Tab-separated table of C-alpha atoms in Angstrom:
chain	number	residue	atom	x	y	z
S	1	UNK	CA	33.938	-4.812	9.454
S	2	UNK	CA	30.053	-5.125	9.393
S	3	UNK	CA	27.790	-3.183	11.851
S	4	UNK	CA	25.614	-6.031	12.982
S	5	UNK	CA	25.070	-9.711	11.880
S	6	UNK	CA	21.886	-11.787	12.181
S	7	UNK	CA	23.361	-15.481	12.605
S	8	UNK	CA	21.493	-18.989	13.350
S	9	UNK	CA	19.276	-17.386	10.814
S	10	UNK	CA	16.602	-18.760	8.311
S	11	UNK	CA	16.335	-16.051	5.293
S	12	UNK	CA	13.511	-15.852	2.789
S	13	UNK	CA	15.667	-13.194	0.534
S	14	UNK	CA	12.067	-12.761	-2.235
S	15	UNK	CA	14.647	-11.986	-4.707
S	16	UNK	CA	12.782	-14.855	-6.963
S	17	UNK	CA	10.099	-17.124	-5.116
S	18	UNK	CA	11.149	-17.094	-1.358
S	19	UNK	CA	14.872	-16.911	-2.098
S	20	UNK	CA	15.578	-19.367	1.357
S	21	UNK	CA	18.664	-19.545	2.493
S	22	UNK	CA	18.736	-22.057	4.978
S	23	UNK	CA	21.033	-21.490	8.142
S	24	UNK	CA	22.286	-18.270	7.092
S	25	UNK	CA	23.589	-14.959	8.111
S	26	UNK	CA	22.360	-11.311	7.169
S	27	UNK	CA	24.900	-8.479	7.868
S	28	UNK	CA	24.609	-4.718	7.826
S	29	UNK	CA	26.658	-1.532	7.712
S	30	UNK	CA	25.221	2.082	7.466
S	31	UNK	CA	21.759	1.130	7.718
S	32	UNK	CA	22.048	-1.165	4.504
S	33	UNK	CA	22.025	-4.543	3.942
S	34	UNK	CA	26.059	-5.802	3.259
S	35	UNK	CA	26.102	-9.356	3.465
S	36	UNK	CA	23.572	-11.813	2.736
S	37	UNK	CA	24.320	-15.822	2.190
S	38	UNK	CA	25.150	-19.355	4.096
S	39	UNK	CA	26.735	-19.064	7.149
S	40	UNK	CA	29.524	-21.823	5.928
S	41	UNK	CA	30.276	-19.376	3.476
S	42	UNK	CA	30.555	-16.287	6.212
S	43	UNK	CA	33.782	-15.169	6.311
S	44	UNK	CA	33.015	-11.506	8.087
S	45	UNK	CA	32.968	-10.132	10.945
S	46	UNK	CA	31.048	-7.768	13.012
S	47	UNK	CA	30.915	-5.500	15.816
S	48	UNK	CA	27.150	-6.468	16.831
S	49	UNK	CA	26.331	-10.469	16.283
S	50	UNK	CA	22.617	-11.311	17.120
S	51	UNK	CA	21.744	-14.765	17.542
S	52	UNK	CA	18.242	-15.230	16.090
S	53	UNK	CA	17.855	-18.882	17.296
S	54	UNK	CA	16.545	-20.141	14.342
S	55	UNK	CA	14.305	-17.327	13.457
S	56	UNK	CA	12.854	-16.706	9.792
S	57	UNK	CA	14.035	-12.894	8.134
S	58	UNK	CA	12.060	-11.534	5.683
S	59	UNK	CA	12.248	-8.231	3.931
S	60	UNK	CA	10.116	-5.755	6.195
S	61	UNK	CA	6.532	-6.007	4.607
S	62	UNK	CA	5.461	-3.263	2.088
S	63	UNK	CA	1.245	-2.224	2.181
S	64	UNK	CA	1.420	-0.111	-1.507
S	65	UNK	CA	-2.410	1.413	-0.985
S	66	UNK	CA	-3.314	2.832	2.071
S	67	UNK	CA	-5.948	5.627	3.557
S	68	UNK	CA	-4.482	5.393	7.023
S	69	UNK	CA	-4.800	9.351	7.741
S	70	UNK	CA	-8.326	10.195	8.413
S	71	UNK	CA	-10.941	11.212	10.986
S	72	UNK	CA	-14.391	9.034	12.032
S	73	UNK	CA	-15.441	5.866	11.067
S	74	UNK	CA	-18.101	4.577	8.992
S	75	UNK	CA	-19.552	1.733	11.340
S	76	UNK	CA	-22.896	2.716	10.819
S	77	UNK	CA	-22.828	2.562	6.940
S	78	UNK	CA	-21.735	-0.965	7.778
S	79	UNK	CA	-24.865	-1.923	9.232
S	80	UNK	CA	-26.497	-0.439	6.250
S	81	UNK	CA	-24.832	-2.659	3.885
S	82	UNK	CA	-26.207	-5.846	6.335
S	83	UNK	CA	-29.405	-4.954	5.633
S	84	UNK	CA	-28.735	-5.448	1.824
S	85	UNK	CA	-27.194	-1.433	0.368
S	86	UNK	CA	-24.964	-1.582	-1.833
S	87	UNK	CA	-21.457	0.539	-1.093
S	88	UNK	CA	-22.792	2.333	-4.575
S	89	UNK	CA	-26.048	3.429	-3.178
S	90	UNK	CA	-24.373	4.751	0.221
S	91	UNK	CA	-22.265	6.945	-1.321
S	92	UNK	CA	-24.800	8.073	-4.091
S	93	UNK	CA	-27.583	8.716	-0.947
S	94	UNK	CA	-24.261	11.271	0.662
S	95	UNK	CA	-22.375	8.754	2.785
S	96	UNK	CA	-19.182	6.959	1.740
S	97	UNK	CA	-16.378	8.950	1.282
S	98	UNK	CA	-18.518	12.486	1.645
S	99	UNK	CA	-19.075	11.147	5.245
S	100	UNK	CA	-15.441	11.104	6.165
S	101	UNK	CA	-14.353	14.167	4.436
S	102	UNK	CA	-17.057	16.287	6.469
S	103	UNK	CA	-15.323	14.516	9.789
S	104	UNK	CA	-11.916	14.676	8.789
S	105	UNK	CA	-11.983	18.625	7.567
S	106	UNK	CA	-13.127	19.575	11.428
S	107	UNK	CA	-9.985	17.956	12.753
S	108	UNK	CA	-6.658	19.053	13.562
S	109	UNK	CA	-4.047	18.401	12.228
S	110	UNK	CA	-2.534	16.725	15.683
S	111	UNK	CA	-6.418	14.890	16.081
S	112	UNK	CA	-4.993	13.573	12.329
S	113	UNK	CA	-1.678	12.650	13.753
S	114	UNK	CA	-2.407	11.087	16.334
S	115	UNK	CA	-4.724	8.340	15.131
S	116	UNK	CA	-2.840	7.288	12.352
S	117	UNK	CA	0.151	7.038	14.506
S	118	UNK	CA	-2.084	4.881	16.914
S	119	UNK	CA	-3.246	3.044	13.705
S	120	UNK	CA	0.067	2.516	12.388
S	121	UNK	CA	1.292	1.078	15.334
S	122	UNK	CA	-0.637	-2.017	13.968
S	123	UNK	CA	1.217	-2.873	11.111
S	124	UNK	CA	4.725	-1.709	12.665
S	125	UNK	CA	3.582	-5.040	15.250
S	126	UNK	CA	3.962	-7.303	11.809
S	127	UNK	CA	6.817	-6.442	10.828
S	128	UNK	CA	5.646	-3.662	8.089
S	129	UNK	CA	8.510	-1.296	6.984
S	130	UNK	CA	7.458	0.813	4.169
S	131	UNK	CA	3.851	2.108	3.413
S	132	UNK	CA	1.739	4.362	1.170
S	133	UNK	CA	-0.440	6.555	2.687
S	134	UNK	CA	-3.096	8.578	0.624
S	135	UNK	CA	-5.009	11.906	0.910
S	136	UNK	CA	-8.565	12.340	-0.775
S	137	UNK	CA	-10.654	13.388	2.690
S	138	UNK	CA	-10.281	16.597	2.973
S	139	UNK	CA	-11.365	17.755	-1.418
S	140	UNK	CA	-10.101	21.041	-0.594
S	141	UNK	CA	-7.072	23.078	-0.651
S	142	UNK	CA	-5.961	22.663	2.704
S	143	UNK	CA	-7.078	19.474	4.274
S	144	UNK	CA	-5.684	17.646	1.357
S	145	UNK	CA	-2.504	19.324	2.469
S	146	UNK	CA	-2.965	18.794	5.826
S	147	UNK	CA	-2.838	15.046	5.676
S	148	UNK	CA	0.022	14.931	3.490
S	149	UNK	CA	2.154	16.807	6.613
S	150	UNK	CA	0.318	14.009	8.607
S	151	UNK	CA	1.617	11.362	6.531
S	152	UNK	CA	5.144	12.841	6.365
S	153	UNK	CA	5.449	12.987	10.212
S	154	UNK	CA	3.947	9.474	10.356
S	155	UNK	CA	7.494	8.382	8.689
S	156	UNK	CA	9.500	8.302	11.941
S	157	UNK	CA	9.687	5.055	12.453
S	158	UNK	CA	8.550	3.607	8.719
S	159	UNK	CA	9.570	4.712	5.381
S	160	UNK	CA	6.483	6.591	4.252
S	161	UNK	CA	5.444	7.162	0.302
S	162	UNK	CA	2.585	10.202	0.455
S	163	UNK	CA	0.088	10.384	-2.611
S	164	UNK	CA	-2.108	13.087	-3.584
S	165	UNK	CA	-5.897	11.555	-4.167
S	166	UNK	CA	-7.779	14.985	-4.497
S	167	UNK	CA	-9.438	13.471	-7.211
S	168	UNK	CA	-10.984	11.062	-5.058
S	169	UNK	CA	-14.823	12.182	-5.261
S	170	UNK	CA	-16.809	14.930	-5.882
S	171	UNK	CA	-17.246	17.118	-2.695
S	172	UNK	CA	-20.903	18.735	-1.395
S	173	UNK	CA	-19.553	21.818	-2.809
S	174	UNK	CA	-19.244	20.860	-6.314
S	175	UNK	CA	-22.241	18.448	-6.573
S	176	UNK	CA	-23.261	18.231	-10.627
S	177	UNK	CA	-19.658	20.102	-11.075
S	178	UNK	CA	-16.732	17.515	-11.945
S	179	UNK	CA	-15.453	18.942	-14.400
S	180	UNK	CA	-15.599	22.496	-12.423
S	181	UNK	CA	-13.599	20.227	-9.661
S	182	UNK	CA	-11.293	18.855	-11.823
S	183	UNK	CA	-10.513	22.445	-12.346
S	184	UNK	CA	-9.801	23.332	-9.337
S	185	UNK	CA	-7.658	20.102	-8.446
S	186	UNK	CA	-5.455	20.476	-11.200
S	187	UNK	CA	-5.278	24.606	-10.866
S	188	UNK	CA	-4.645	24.938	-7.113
S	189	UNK	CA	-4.565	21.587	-4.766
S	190	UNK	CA	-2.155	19.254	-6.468
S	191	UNK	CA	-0.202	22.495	-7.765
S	192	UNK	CA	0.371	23.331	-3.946
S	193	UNK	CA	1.007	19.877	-2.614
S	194	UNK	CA	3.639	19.630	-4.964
S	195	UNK	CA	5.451	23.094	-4.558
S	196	UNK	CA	5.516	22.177	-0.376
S	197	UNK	CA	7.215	18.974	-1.898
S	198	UNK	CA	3.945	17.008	-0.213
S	199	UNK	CA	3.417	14.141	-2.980
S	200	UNK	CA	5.544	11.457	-4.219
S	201	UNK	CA	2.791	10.423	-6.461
S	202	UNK	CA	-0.523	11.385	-7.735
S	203	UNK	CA	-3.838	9.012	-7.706
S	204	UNK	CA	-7.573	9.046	-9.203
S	205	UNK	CA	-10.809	6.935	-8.620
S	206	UNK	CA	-12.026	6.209	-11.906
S	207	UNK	CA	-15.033	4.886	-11.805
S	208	UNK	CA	-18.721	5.770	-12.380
S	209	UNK	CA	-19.494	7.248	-9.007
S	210	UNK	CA	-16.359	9.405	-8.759
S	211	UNK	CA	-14.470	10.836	-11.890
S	212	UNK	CA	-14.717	9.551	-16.186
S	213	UNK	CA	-11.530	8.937	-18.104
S	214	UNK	CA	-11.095	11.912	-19.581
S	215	UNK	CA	-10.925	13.827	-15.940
S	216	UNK	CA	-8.650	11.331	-14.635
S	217	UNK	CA	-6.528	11.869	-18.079
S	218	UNK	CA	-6.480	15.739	-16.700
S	219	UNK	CA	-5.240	15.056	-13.258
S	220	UNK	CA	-2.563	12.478	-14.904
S	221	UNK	CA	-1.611	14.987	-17.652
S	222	UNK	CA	-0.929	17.682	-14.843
S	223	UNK	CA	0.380	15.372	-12.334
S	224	UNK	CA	3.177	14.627	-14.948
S	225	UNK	CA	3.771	18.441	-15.555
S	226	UNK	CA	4.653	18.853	-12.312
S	227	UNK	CA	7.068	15.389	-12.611
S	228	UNK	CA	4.978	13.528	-10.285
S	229	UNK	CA	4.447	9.720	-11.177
S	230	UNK	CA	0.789	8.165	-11.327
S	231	UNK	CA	-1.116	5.095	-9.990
S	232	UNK	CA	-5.171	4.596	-10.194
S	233	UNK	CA	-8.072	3.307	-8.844
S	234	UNK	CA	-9.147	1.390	-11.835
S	235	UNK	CA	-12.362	-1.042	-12.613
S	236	UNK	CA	-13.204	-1.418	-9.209
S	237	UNK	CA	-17.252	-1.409	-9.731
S	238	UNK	CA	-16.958	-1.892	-13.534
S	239	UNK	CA	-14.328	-2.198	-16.882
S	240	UNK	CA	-14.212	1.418	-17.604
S	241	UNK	CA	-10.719	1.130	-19.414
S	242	UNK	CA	-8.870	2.120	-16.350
S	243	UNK	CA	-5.861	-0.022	-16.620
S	244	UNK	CA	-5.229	0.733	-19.774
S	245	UNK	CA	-5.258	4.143	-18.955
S	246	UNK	CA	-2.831	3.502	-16.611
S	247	UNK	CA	-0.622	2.250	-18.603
S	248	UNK	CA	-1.085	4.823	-21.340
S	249	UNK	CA	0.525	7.081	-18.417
S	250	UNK	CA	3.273	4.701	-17.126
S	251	UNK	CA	1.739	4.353	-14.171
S	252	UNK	CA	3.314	2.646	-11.194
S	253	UNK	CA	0.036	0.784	-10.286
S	254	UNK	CA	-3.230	0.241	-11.157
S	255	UNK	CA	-5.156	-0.637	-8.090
S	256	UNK	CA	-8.662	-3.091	-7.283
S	257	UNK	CA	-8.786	-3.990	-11.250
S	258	UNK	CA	-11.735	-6.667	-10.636
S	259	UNK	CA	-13.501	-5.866	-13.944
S	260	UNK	CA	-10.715	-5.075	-15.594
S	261	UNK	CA	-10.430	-6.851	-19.306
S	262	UNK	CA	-7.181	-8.700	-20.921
S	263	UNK	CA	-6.229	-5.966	-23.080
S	264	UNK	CA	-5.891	-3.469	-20.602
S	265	UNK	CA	-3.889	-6.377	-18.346
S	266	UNK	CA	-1.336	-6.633	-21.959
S	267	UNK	CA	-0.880	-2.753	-21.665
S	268	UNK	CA	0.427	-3.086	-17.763
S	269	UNK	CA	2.808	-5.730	-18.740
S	270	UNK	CA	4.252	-3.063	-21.772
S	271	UNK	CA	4.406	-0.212	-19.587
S	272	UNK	CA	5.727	-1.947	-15.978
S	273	UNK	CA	2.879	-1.003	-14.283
S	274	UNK	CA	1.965	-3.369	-11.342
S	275	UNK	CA	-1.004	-5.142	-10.406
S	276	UNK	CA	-2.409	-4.155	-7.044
S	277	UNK	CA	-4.931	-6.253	-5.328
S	278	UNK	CA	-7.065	-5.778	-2.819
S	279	UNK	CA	-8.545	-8.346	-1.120
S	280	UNK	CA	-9.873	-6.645	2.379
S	281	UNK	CA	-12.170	-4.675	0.179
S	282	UNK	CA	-13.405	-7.589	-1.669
S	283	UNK	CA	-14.247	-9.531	1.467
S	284	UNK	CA	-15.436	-6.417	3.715
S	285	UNK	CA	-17.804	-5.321	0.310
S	286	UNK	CA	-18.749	-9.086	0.127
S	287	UNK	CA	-17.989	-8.763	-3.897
S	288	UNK	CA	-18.099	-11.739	-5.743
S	289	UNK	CA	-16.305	-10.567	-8.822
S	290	UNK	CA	-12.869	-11.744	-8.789
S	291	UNK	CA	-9.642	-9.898	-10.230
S	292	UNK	CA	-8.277	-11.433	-13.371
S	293	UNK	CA	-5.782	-13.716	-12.150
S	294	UNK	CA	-5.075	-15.442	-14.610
S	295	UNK	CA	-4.927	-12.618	-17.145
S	296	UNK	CA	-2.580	-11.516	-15.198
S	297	UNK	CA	-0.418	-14.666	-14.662
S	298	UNK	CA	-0.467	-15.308	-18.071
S	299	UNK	CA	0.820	-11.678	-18.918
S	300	UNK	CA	3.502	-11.719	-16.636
S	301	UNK	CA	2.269	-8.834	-14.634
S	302	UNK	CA	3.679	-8.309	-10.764
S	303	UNK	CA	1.047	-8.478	-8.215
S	304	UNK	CA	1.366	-6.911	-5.358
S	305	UNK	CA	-0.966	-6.881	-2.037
S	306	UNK	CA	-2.394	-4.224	0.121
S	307	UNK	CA	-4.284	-3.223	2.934
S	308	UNK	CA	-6.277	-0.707	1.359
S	309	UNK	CA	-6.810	0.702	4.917
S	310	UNK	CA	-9.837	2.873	5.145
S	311	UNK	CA	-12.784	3.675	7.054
S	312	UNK	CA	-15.452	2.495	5.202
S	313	UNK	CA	-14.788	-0.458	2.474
S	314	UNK	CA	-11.721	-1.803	4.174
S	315	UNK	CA	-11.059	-1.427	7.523
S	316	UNK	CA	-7.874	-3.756	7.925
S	317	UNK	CA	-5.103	-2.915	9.998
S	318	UNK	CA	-3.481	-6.137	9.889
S	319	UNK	CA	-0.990	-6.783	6.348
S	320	UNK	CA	-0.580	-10.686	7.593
S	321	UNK	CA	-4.400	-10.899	7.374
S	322	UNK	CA	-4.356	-9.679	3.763
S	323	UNK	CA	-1.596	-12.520	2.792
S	324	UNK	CA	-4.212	-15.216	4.079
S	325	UNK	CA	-7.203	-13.459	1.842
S	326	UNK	CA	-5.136	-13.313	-0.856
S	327	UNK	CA	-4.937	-16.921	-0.464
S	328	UNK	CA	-8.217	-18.241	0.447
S	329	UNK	CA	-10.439	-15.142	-1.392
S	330	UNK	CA	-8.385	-15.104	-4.822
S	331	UNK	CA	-6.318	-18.268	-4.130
S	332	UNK	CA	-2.894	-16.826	-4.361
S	333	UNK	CA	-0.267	-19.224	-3.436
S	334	UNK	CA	1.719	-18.142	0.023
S	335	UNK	CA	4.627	-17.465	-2.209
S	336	UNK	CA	2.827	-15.589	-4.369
S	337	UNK	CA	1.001	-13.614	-1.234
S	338	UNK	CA	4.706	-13.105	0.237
S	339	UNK	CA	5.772	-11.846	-2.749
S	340	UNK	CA	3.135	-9.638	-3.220
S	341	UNK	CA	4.019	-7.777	0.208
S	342	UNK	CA	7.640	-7.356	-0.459
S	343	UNK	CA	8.933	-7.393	-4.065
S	344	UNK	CA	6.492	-6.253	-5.799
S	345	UNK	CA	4.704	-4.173	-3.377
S	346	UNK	CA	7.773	-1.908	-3.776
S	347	UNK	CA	7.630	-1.806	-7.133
S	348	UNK	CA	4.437	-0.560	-7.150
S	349	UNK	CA	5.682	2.789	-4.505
S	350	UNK	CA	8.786	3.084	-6.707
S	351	UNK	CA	10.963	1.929	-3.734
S	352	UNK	CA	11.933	-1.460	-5.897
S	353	UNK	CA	15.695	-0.051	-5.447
S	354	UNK	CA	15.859	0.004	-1.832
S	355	UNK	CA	12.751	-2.456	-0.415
S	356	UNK	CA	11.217	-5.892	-0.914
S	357	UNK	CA	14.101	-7.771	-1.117
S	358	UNK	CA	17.031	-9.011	1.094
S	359	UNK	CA	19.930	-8.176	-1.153
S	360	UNK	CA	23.597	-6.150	-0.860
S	361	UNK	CA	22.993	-2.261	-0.841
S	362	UNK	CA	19.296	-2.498	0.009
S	363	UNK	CA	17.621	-0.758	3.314
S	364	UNK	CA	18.386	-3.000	6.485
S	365	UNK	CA	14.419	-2.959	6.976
S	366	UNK	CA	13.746	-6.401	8.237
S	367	UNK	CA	11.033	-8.790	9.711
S	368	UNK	CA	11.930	-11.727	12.220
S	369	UNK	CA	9.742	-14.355	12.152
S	370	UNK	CA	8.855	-17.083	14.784
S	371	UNK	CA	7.480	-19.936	11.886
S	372	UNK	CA	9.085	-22.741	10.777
S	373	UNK	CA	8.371	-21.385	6.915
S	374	UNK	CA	7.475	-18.868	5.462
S	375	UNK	CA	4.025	-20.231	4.203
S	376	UNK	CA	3.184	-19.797	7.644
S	377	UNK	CA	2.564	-15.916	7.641
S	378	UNK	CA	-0.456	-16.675	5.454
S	379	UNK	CA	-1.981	-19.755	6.814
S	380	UNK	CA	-2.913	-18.681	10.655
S	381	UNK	CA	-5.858	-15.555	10.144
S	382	UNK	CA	-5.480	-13.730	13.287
S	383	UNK	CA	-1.915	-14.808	13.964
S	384	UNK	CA	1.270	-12.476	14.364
S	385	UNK	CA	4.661	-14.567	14.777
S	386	UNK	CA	6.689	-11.738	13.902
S	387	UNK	CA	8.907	-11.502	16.407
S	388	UNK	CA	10.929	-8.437	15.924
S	389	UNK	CA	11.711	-5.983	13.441
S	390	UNK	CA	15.122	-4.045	12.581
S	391	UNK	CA	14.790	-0.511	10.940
S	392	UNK	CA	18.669	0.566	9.148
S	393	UNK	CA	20.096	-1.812	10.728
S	394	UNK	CA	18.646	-1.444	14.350
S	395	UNK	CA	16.278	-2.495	16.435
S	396	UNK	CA	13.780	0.023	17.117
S	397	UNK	CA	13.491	1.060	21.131
């Protein structure tokens, strides 16, 4: 006997391409997926039976890079960048990421909580059912903890991967001190977040306005003494080897990788580590340097999509609008876009065993769709068919 059964049910499964299963049934018991397949072939029975009147069912959507916990916004460096500065020169001349880490240290943590719970109340409206959220505002001891806790109570009604991004630019206090920094990140903040049990992974920004490769090799080399797994900010601005050094580490992503060359793409196929693109940044920064798609195609490596949901080079709050960048900025296919935001998405948050895909033994984490395909989550910008969403099995209240 099942829990609950979706019937009169279209299912893209993602297990390879959209995996449809045309008029079928999905069915649950203790909160995982049990049953997935044709309805002519159903033979179960269960004590729930939903009739979803045609309805798509996707795995819940997955956004693997997110900065959703922070204080402020950076509307005015916006206008800035209108009138022709470069993101570069704003955070050189003090704003960028300085700007938000002086507004997010002065709040509490409950000013924290509650706007990322009011901000993450966007993507649980499309159907979103797992998400990263990052530190790397606070640059000190304990506002870098302090929006980890955030993130962890966030993951009430979403499952919730927390990483550690202390090294995610030089703070005020260390100006013309990096290295001195690095020290102290590797020493005392990610040493803490990962005795309270804070981080499920560690990140870096390598790049030439935040840290070089050999301090992001320190914060990797400590973040796997402690046994915490790695992902990067690599060759956002420029090819400074960062995928490859992500892939020296085993690193579950590396994330932007515009600039990054074919060699480094060869070493994230060898070592698993996905692809992460990021197309709200590429549009919001108005780049015009694309990510090596076709390095990557030809490599075999899994792309995945993200928000990369922050306050001041991607201010997205909508996952469905990323699927229809993907596809008009860096011409994705909707497949590929959909694919992108489920299957590989969890790869990338080490969640490939339990998200992404509509298969036996997997979390009952779904999306219900009103669209007569599933190519239709990335062709209307601005849309939001989804419909409803079921968390273990339920439908949330």
């Amino acid at each position: 006997m099942h829990d609950a059964a979706w019937v009169n049910v279209n299912l893209a499964t993602m297990v390879s391409g959209y995996g449809t299963i045309a008029d079928g049934v999905l069915a649950v018991r203790d909160e995982k997926i049990s049953w997935v397949g044709p309805r002519r072939e159903w033979r179960g029975a269960a004590r729930e039976e939903h009739d979803a009147r045609g309805a798509w069912i996707t795995p819940g959507l997955v956004d693997c890079h997110t900065h959703l916990v922070y204080a402020g916004n950076r509307a005015g460096e916006f206008e800035l960048r209108l009138k022709g500065a470069s993101y570069e020169e704003i955070a050189r001349a003090g704003g960028g990421i300085v700007s938000t880490v002086k507004a997010t240290r002065a709040a509490s943590e409950q000013q924290l909580f509650d706007s990322g719970k009011k901000r993450l109340d966007r993507w649980l409206a499309e159907g979103a059912a797992a998400i990263e959220i990052k530190s790397g505002y606070g640059l000190d001891r304990d506002t870098e903890l302090r929006m980890l806790r955030v993130a962890r109570r966030l993951g009430a009604d979403i499952t919730v991967r927390t990483t550690f991004l202390g090294a995610h630019a030089v703070p005020p206090e260390y100006a013309g001190r990096a290295d001195d920094y690095i020290d102290f990140v590797c020493d005392e903040a990610l040493p803490a977040a990962a005795k309270e049990g804070l981080a499920d992974a560690v990140d870096a920004f390598c790049e030439r306005i935040a840290f070089d490769v050999p301090q992001t090799k320190r914060i990797f080399e400590r973040a796997k003494a402690l046994g915490l797994p790695v992902k990067l900010h690599a060759d956002q601005l420029s090819d400074s080897g960062g995928a490859a050094l992500a892939a020296q580490f085993g690193a579950l992503s590396a994330d932007h990788i515009e600039y990054s060359g074919e060699a480094g793409i060869a070493a994230m196929r060898r070592e698993g580590t996905v692809a992460v693109l990021l197309p709200g940044a590429y549009y919001f920064l108005r780049e015009t340097k694309m990510p090596p798609l076709e390095a990557l195609r030809k490599h075999g490596v899994p792309i995945a999509l993200a928000t990369d949901h922050n306050p001041g080079s991607s201010p997205i709050s909508s996952p469905l609008a990323i699927l229809n960048m993907a596809c008009t900025l860096f011409r994705l296919t909707p497949e590929e876009a959909l694919a992108g935001m489920t299957r590989h998405a969890a790869r990338a948050l080490g969640l490939q065993a339990s998200h992404g895909t509509l298969e036996p033994g997997k979390a009952a984490d779904l999306a219900l769709w009103d669209v007569a395909s599933p190519a239709e989550l990335a062709y209307a910008l601005g849309a939001s068919p989804c419909v409803g969403r079921v968390r273990g099995g339920r439908t949330p209240r």
